[in-house]
């Protein structure tokens, strides 16, 4: 079986482990069991007709005496590109809009309040090629582009906050960015969050196209909670998650595009660790499928030139501050993950584990200020 046919670790464990062992393995691997969420039959039927996986889970919190529960639903969408990478650009974008429209409609049937799509969801992840033409043509204005207008319609129609990660063209400074546009459920653009860390690894030649983001660690106050967007490679940077959390994020989305050969063993750890360390929910989303490009490219590692990046392994999941997590979506199929969470869990876990309170941040700030200076002398004791 090839890596792109293997459906998921979860399915594999379920089919091969005896029930008693399976429960223990799941407890250790995934934490406290996430309960399945009852989803409407009409949504299940529509997902099956539209050929995508639909899964629902629930994170509960203890009922407090002074605060009512703050239950909300998030939706994570992972998908393949719809048309081949050499189809006309407008056709590719339109096909992707139509596909997402189908999934968001089902998310609405499931009562989703906040939906997030994968990184640069309107296009193939063509940054491996280093070609500018035609890929930069996919870039759009974050405020007035067709994709933002499309998402504004979805947001209004379904009373849903939409997080739409795109390739952004900022006309004012003639600059491209990798940006998540956050659209309020009123349909207004609430703001944008640009990718803070740009990879320089393997075929991820993104620095050819855009710079490190300049929007810092913005948090968006929505009707359903405070959210932030840490785009893809930023998940390897614990301080990046940390700063979104310091600004008050209750849910941090991590729209991504990453391939099996490179990052799969890290995938299930990083967003989950961030949820634990920062007393918040994290939502990791990855695209699926293998994307072929006409021109071949090399990875700068002496290996033969090739036409694809490898397999984008999906496996989108949500992690909670208590260390539990949902099973992932499939490694191979388009999917919608619907997760109900009680945001009161964040403070409950913070009061229990107190990572923020015990963090010694002032000391670190002082030491870091020294460590980044050119005249820094590491504190090493020698015999
Ligand atoms: N899109 C992106 O930043 N990918 C980099 C590879 C990774 O972080 O797994």
Short mmCIF file of C-alpha atoms and ligand atoms in Angstrom, two decimals:
data_model
loop_
_atom_site.label_atom_id
_atom_site.label_comp_id
_atom_site.label_asym_id
_atom_site.label_seq_id
_atom_site.Cartn_x
_atom_site.Cartn_y
_atom_site.Cartn_z
CA UNK A 1 0.00 0.00 0.00
CA UNK A 2 1.37 3.44 -0.89
CA UNK A 3 1.34 6.42 1.51
CA UNK A 4 -1.42 8.06 -0.50
CA UNK A 5 -3.71 5.01 -0.15
CA UNK A 6 -3.35 4.57 3.64
CA UNK A 7 -6.53 6.07 5.04
CA UNK A 8 -5.74 6.88 8.67
CA UNK A 9 -3.97 5.70 11.81
CA UNK A 10 -7.30 5.76 13.65
CA UNK A 11 -9.03 3.43 11.14
CA UNK A 12 -6.02 1.11 11.14
CA UNK A 13 -6.04 0.82 14.95
CA UNK A 14 -9.80 0.25 14.99
CA UNK A 15 -9.61 -2.58 12.49
CA UNK A 16 -6.64 -4.36 14.03
CA UNK A 17 -6.80 -3.98 17.82
CA UNK A 18 -9.05 -5.98 20.14
CA UNK A 19 -11.64 -3.74 21.83
CA UNK A 20 -10.13 -3.65 25.33
CA UNK A 21 -6.66 -2.79 24.05
CA UNK A 22 -8.10 -0.29 21.59
CA UNK A 23 -9.71 1.70 24.43
CA UNK A 24 -6.40 1.92 26.28
CA UNK A 25 -4.40 2.78 23.17
CA UNK A 26 -6.91 5.51 22.27
CA UNK A 27 -6.83 6.91 25.82
CA UNK A 28 -3.03 7.15 25.74
CA UNK A 29 -2.74 8.39 22.16
CA UNK A 30 -5.71 10.76 22.01
CA UNK A 31 -6.53 11.64 25.65
CA UNK A 32 -9.99 11.72 27.19
CA UNK A 33 -12.50 10.29 24.73
CA UNK A 34 -14.13 12.91 22.53
CA UNK A 35 -17.81 12.09 22.29
CA UNK A 36 -19.38 11.77 18.86
CA UNK A 37 -21.66 14.65 17.91
CA UNK A 38 -25.11 13.77 16.54
CA UNK A 39 -25.34 15.34 13.12
CA UNK A 40 -28.59 15.77 11.17
CA UNK A 41 -29.40 12.90 8.80
CA UNK A 42 -29.86 15.42 5.97
CA UNK A 43 -26.23 16.55 6.45
CA UNK A 44 -24.92 12.98 6.51
CA UNK A 45 -26.85 12.22 3.35
CA UNK A 46 -25.64 15.37 1.58
CA UNK A 47 -22.00 14.60 2.49
CA UNK A 48 -22.30 11.13 1.08
CA UNK A 49 -23.94 12.40 -2.14
CA UNK A 50 -21.26 15.07 -2.50
CA UNK A 51 -18.53 12.53 -1.84
CA UNK A 52 -16.85 13.90 1.25
CA UNK A 53 -16.23 12.63 4.75
CA UNK A 54 -18.31 14.21 7.53
CA UNK A 55 -17.36 13.70 11.16
CA UNK A 56 -18.60 15.34 14.34
CA UNK A 57 -17.21 15.41 17.89
CA UNK A 58 -17.87 17.23 21.15
CA UNK A 59 -15.62 18.60 23.88
CA UNK A 60 -17.57 19.13 27.11
CA UNK A 61 -16.66 21.27 30.14
CA UNK A 62 -17.81 21.10 33.71
CA UNK A 63 -21.00 23.05 34.44
CA UNK A 64 -19.90 26.09 36.47
CA UNK A 65 -22.05 27.89 39.06
CA UNK A 66 -21.38 31.45 37.93
CA UNK A 67 -20.85 31.20 34.18
CA UNK A 68 -23.21 29.65 31.67
CA UNK A 69 -21.63 27.21 29.17
CA UNK A 70 -20.13 28.82 26.04
CA UNK A 71 -20.82 26.09 23.51
CA UNK A 72 -19.98 26.86 19.92
CA UNK A 73 -19.34 24.79 16.80
CA UNK A 74 -16.35 25.04 14.49
CA UNK A 75 -16.00 23.48 11.06
CA UNK A 76 -12.71 22.48 9.42
CA UNK A 77 -12.66 21.82 5.68
CA UNK A 78 -9.95 19.88 3.85
CA UNK A 79 -10.06 19.24 0.11
CA UNK A 80 -8.25 18.41 -3.08
CA UNK A 81 -7.89 20.77 -5.97
CA UNK A 82 -10.83 20.26 -8.31
CA UNK A 83 -9.33 20.83 -11.78
CA UNK A 84 -5.84 20.01 -13.08
CA UNK A 85 -3.19 22.64 -12.36
CA UNK A 86 -2.98 23.67 -16.05
CA UNK A 87 -6.71 24.43 -16.42
CA UNK A 88 -7.56 28.14 -16.99
CA UNK A 89 -7.11 30.03 -13.74
CA UNK A 90 -10.61 31.42 -13.46
CA UNK A 91 -12.02 27.92 -14.05
CA UNK A 92 -9.82 26.54 -11.27
CA UNK A 93 -10.92 29.23 -8.81
CA UNK A 94 -14.59 28.90 -9.74
CA UNK A 95 -14.45 25.12 -9.38
CA UNK A 96 -12.91 25.50 -5.94
CA UNK A 97 -15.57 28.05 -4.91
CA UNK A 98 -18.29 25.65 -6.02
CA UNK A 99 -16.77 22.74 -4.12
CA UNK A 100 -16.37 24.78 -0.94
CA UNK A 101 -19.92 26.06 -1.33
CA UNK A 102 -21.12 22.43 -1.22
CA UNK A 103 -19.22 21.72 1.98
CA UNK A 104 -20.15 24.95 3.73
CA UNK A 105 -23.83 24.30 3.06
CA UNK A 106 -23.48 21.03 4.98
CA UNK A 107 -21.54 22.82 7.74
CA UNK A 108 -24.52 25.17 8.07
CA UNK A 109 -26.89 22.20 8.37
CA UNK A 110 -24.65 21.02 11.26
CA UNK A 111 -24.96 24.38 13.06
CA UNK A 112 -21.35 25.47 12.52
CA UNK A 113 -20.60 28.98 13.84
CA UNK A 114 -17.01 29.41 12.63
CA UNK A 115 -15.58 27.72 9.55
CA UNK A 116 -11.95 27.61 8.44
CA UNK A 117 -10.56 26.48 5.08
CA UNK A 118 -7.08 25.16 4.26
CA UNK A 119 -4.05 27.34 3.41
CA UNK A 120 -4.35 29.16 0.02
CA UNK A 121 -7.50 27.20 -0.60
CA UNK A 122 -8.38 28.67 -4.00
CA UNK A 123 -5.28 27.35 -5.78
CA UNK A 124 -2.86 24.46 -6.15
CA UNK A 125 0.09 24.72 -3.75
CA UNK A 126 2.30 25.74 -6.66
CA UNK A 127 5.07 27.37 -4.63
CA UNK A 128 7.26 24.32 -5.17
CA UNK A 129 7.75 25.35 -8.80
CA UNK A 130 9.39 28.75 -8.21
CA UNK A 131 7.55 29.92 -11.34
CA UNK A 132 5.76 33.25 -11.07
CA UNK A 133 3.69 32.76 -14.19
CA UNK A 134 0.88 31.78 -13.89
CA UNK A 135 0.67 31.22 -10.13
CA UNK A 136 0.77 34.83 -8.96
CA UNK A 137 -2.40 35.35 -10.99
CA UNK A 138 -4.25 33.51 -8.24
CA UNK A 139 -3.50 36.38 -5.83
CA UNK A 140 -6.48 38.52 -4.83
CA UNK A 141 -7.25 41.53 -2.68
CA UNK A 142 -8.08 40.47 0.88
CA UNK A 143 -10.72 43.18 1.15
CA UNK A 144 -12.28 43.29 -2.31
CA UNK A 145 -11.26 40.13 -4.18
CA UNK A 146 -13.80 37.73 -5.68
CA UNK A 147 -12.99 35.08 -3.11
CA UNK A 148 -13.61 37.46 -0.22
CA UNK A 149 -16.90 38.51 -1.81
CA UNK A 150 -17.83 34.84 -2.19
CA UNK A 151 -17.02 34.22 1.50
CA UNK A 152 -18.95 37.31 2.59
CA UNK A 153 -22.04 35.86 0.90
CA UNK A 154 -21.52 32.53 2.71
CA UNK A 155 -21.01 34.32 6.03
CA UNK A 156 -24.22 36.32 5.68
CA UNK A 157 -26.28 33.47 4.31
CA UNK A 158 -25.31 31.03 7.05
CA UNK A 159 -24.63 33.46 9.94
CA UNK A 160 -21.13 31.98 10.10
CA UNK A 161 -17.67 33.45 10.72
CA UNK A 162 -15.51 32.46 7.73
CA UNK A 163 -11.71 32.14 7.89
CA UNK A 164 -10.48 32.23 4.31
CA UNK A 165 -6.73 31.72 3.76
CA UNK A 166 -5.70 33.01 0.33
CA UNK A 167 -2.74 34.27 -1.66
CA UNK A 168 -3.17 38.00 -1.12
CA UNK A 169 -2.25 40.77 -3.55
CA UNK A 170 -1.79 44.08 -1.78
CA UNK A 171 -1.90 46.67 -4.56
CA UNK A 172 -0.83 49.55 -2.31
CA UNK A 173 2.65 48.12 -1.73
CA UNK A 174 2.79 45.84 -4.82
CA UNK A 175 3.23 42.93 -2.46
CA UNK A 176 2.01 39.36 -2.22
CA UNK A 177 1.24 37.79 1.12
CA UNK A 178 0.02 34.46 2.44
CA UNK A 179 -3.04 35.70 4.33
CA UNK A 180 -6.09 34.50 6.21
CA UNK A 181 -9.07 36.83 5.74
CA UNK A 182 -11.47 36.76 8.68
CA UNK A 183 -15.06 37.53 7.77
CA UNK A 184 -17.58 38.18 10.50
CA UNK A 185 -20.98 36.44 10.50
CA UNK A 186 -22.39 39.88 9.61
CA UNK A 187 -20.57 39.55 6.28
CA UNK A 188 -18.07 42.33 7.06
CA UNK A 189 -14.35 41.74 6.70
CA UNK A 190 -13.16 41.80 10.30
CA UNK A 191 -9.49 41.83 9.33
CA UNK A 192 -6.62 39.68 8.16
CA UNK A 193 -3.75 37.69 9.59
CA UNK A 194 -0.61 37.16 7.50
CA UNK A 195 1.65 34.11 7.70
CA UNK A 196 4.41 34.91 10.17
CA UNK A 197 6.97 32.25 9.32
CA UNK A 198 7.84 31.33 5.74
CA UNK A 199 9.34 27.87 5.17
CA UNK A 200 12.66 27.30 3.49
CA UNK A 201 12.61 23.54 3.40
CA UNK A 202 12.42 20.94 0.63
CA UNK A 203 10.00 21.96 -2.08
CA UNK A 204 8.40 24.65 0.07
CA UNK A 205 9.93 27.52 -1.89
CA UNK A 206 7.43 30.04 -0.59
CA UNK A 207 9.97 32.77 0.10
CA UNK A 208 10.15 33.21 -3.71
CA UNK A 209 6.59 34.53 -3.57
CA UNK A 210 5.93 36.38 -0.32
CA UNK A 211 7.54 37.79 2.78
CA UNK A 212 7.04 37.15 6.47
CA UNK A 213 3.73 38.68 7.55
CA UNK A 214 3.43 42.08 9.20
CA UNK A 215 0.16 41.64 11.08
CA UNK A 216 1.76 40.30 14.26
CA UNK A 217 -0.44 38.13 16.43
CA UNK A 218 -3.84 39.64 15.81
CA UNK A 219 -6.83 38.14 17.59
CA UNK A 220 -10.35 38.61 16.25
CA UNK A 221 -13.25 39.10 18.63
CA UNK A 222 -16.20 37.34 17.00
CA UNK A 223 -19.71 36.74 18.28
CA UNK A 224 -18.66 33.15 19.00
CA UNK A 225 -15.32 33.71 20.73
CA UNK A 226 -11.84 35.14 20.23
CA UNK A 227 -10.01 33.51 17.34
CA UNK A 228 -6.57 33.70 15.74
CA UNK A 229 -4.94 32.16 12.67
CA UNK A 230 -1.45 30.66 12.77
CA UNK A 231 -0.76 29.72 9.17
CA UNK A 232 0.99 26.39 8.41
CA UNK A 233 4.75 26.54 9.10
CA UNK A 234 4.03 28.81 12.08
CA UNK A 235 2.94 25.68 13.93
CA UNK A 236 6.59 24.67 14.38
CA UNK A 237 7.17 27.86 16.39
CA UNK A 238 5.90 27.55 19.97
CA UNK A 239 6.29 31.30 20.57
CA UNK A 240 4.03 32.02 17.62
CA UNK A 241 1.16 30.04 19.18
CA UNK A 242 2.04 31.58 22.52
CA UNK A 243 1.70 35.17 21.33
CA UNK A 244 -1.74 34.54 19.78
CA UNK A 245 -2.73 33.09 23.11
CA UNK A 246 -1.24 36.02 25.04
CA UNK A 247 -3.46 38.29 22.95
CA UNK A 248 -6.45 36.33 24.17
CA UNK A 249 -7.13 33.72 21.48
CA UNK A 250 -9.54 31.05 22.66
CA UNK A 251 -9.33 29.09 19.41
CA UNK A 252 -6.27 29.14 17.13
CA UNK A 253 -6.74 27.84 13.59
CA UNK A 254 -3.78 26.38 11.72
CA UNK A 255 -4.65 26.20 8.01
CA UNK A 256 -1.85 24.23 6.36
CA UNK A 257 -0.47 22.57 3.24
CA UNK A 258 2.03 19.90 4.09
CA UNK A 259 3.19 16.55 2.76
CA UNK A 260 3.70 13.13 4.30
CA UNK A 261 7.36 12.60 3.61
CA UNK A 262 8.21 15.84 5.37
CA UNK A 263 6.00 16.48 8.37
CA UNK A 264 3.52 13.70 9.09
CA UNK A 265 5.09 12.45 12.35
CA UNK A 266 5.03 16.03 13.69
CA UNK A 267 1.46 16.81 12.60
CA UNK A 268 -0.42 15.13 15.44
CA UNK A 269 1.89 16.63 18.06
CA UNK A 270 2.36 20.29 17.30
CA UNK A 271 -1.14 21.78 17.32
CA UNK A 272 -2.06 19.49 20.18
CA UNK A 273 0.91 20.58 22.23
CA UNK A 274 -0.01 24.20 21.53
CA UNK A 275 -3.52 23.61 22.89
CA UNK A 276 -2.07 22.12 26.07
CA UNK A 277 0.66 24.73 26.56
CA UNK A 278 -1.62 27.70 25.93
CA UNK A 279 -4.91 26.58 27.54
CA UNK A 280 -6.87 27.00 24.31
CA UNK A 281 -8.38 25.02 21.43
CA UNK A 282 -6.37 24.51 18.27
CA UNK A 283 -7.64 23.43 14.85
CA UNK A 284 -5.15 21.92 12.39
CA UNK A 285 -6.26 21.71 8.75
CA UNK A 286 -4.31 20.18 5.87
CA UNK A 287 -5.15 19.75 2.20
CA UNK A 288 -5.43 16.31 0.51
CA UNK A 289 -4.21 14.74 -2.70
CA UNK A 290 -1.24 14.95 -5.02
CA UNK A 291 -0.92 17.98 -7.29
CA UNK A 292 0.93 17.62 -10.60
CA UNK A 293 2.72 20.51 -12.30
CA UNK A 294 3.71 20.74 -15.97
CA UNK A 295 7.30 21.91 -15.39
CA UNK A 296 9.51 19.75 -13.27
CA UNK A 297 11.44 21.12 -10.32
CA UNK A 298 14.16 19.95 -7.97
CA UNK A 299 14.34 19.97 -4.18
CA UNK A 300 17.97 21.01 -3.95
CA UNK A 301 18.87 17.64 -2.42
CA UNK A 302 20.56 15.94 -5.38
CA UNK A 303 17.46 13.82 -6.09
CA UNK A 304 15.83 13.63 -9.52
CA UNK A 305 13.59 16.48 -10.70
CA UNK A 306 9.89 15.77 -10.28
CA UNK A 307 6.41 17.09 -11.15
CA UNK A 308 4.65 16.90 -7.80
CA UNK A 309 5.14 17.81 -4.19
CA UNK A 310 4.14 14.41 -2.84
CA UNK A 311 0.98 13.49 -0.98
CA UNK A 312 -0.88 16.10 1.08
CA UNK A 313 -2.17 13.92 3.88
CA UNK A 314 -5.26 15.74 5.21
CA UNK A 315 -5.73 14.39 8.78
CA UNK A 316 -7.31 17.63 10.01
CA UNK A 317 -8.16 17.57 13.72
CA UNK A 318 -9.08 19.67 16.76
CA UNK A 319 -7.18 19.61 20.05
CA UNK A 320 -8.46 20.78 23.43
CA UNK A 321 -6.60 22.41 26.34
CA UNK A 322 -6.92 19.23 28.42
CA UNK A 323 -4.73 17.38 25.90
CA UNK A 324 -7.56 15.43 24.31
CA UNK A 325 -8.11 15.58 20.58
CA UNK A 326 -10.55 14.43 17.95
CA UNK A 327 -9.62 11.66 15.56
CA UNK A 328 -8.34 13.11 12.31
CA UNK A 329 -10.21 13.31 9.06
CA UNK A 330 -9.08 10.93 6.34
CA UNK A 331 -5.62 11.12 4.75
CA UNK A 332 -7.13 10.78 1.30
CA UNK A 333 -10.62 12.29 1.06
CA UNK A 334 -12.22 15.71 1.09
CA UNK A 335 -13.81 16.25 4.48
CA UNK A 336 -15.67 18.41 6.95
CA UNK A 337 -14.94 18.08 10.66
CA UNK A 338 -17.61 19.60 12.90
CA UNK A 339 -16.60 20.10 16.51
CA UNK A 340 -18.67 21.44 19.37
CA UNK A 341 -16.60 22.92 22.17
CA UNK A 342 -17.43 24.61 25.44
CA UNK A 343 -14.97 27.51 25.64
CA UNK A 344 -15.28 27.46 29.44
CA UNK A 345 -12.88 24.51 29.31
CA UNK A 346 -9.99 26.92 28.61
CA UNK A 347 -10.23 28.66 31.97
CA UNK A 348 -11.04 25.44 33.81
CA UNK A 349 -7.83 23.84 32.53
CA UNK A 350 -5.85 27.03 33.13
CA UNK A 351 -7.01 27.01 36.77
CA UNK A 352 -6.04 23.34 37.06
CA UNK A 353 -2.61 23.32 35.38
CA UNK A 354 -1.70 27.03 35.62
CA UNK A 355 0.86 27.04 32.82
CA UNK A 356 0.24 30.73 32.20
CA UNK A 357 0.51 31.57 35.90
CA UNK A 358 3.71 29.55 36.38
CA UNK A 359 5.22 30.70 33.08
CA UNK A 360 8.02 33.03 34.38
CA UNK A 361 7.57 35.14 31.25
CA UNK A 362 9.24 38.27 32.63
CA UNK A 363 12.43 36.24 33.23
CA UNK A 364 12.30 34.77 29.74
CA UNK A 365 11.68 38.18 28.22
CA UNK A 366 14.77 39.51 29.95
CA UNK A 367 16.93 36.54 28.93
CA UNK A 368 15.60 36.57 25.35
CA UNK A 369 16.35 40.27 25.00
CA UNK A 370 19.97 39.45 25.77
CA UNK A 371 20.03 36.23 23.69
CA UNK A 372 19.09 37.98 20.42
CA UNK A 373 21.87 40.57 20.70
CA UNK A 374 25.09 40.21 18.66
CA UNK A 375 27.19 40.42 21.81
CA UNK A 376 25.25 37.62 23.56
CA UNK A 377 27.36 35.28 25.66
CA UNK A 378 25.62 31.93 26.34
CA UNK A 379 25.57 31.10 30.04
CA UNK A 380 27.68 27.94 30.12
CA UNK A 381 29.62 26.79 33.13
CA UNK A 382 32.84 24.96 32.35
CA UNK A 383 35.15 23.05 34.60
N1 LIG B 1 2.79 25.51 3.78
C1 LIG B 1 3.85 25.40 4.57
O1 LIG B 1 4.25 26.33 5.25
N2 LIG B 1 4.46 24.20 4.57
C2 LIG B 1 5.73 23.98 5.16
C3 LIG B 1 5.93 22.58 5.55
C4 LIG B 1 5.44 22.28 6.90
O2 LIG B 1 5.43 23.16 7.76
O3 LIG B 1 5.06 21.15 7.14
#
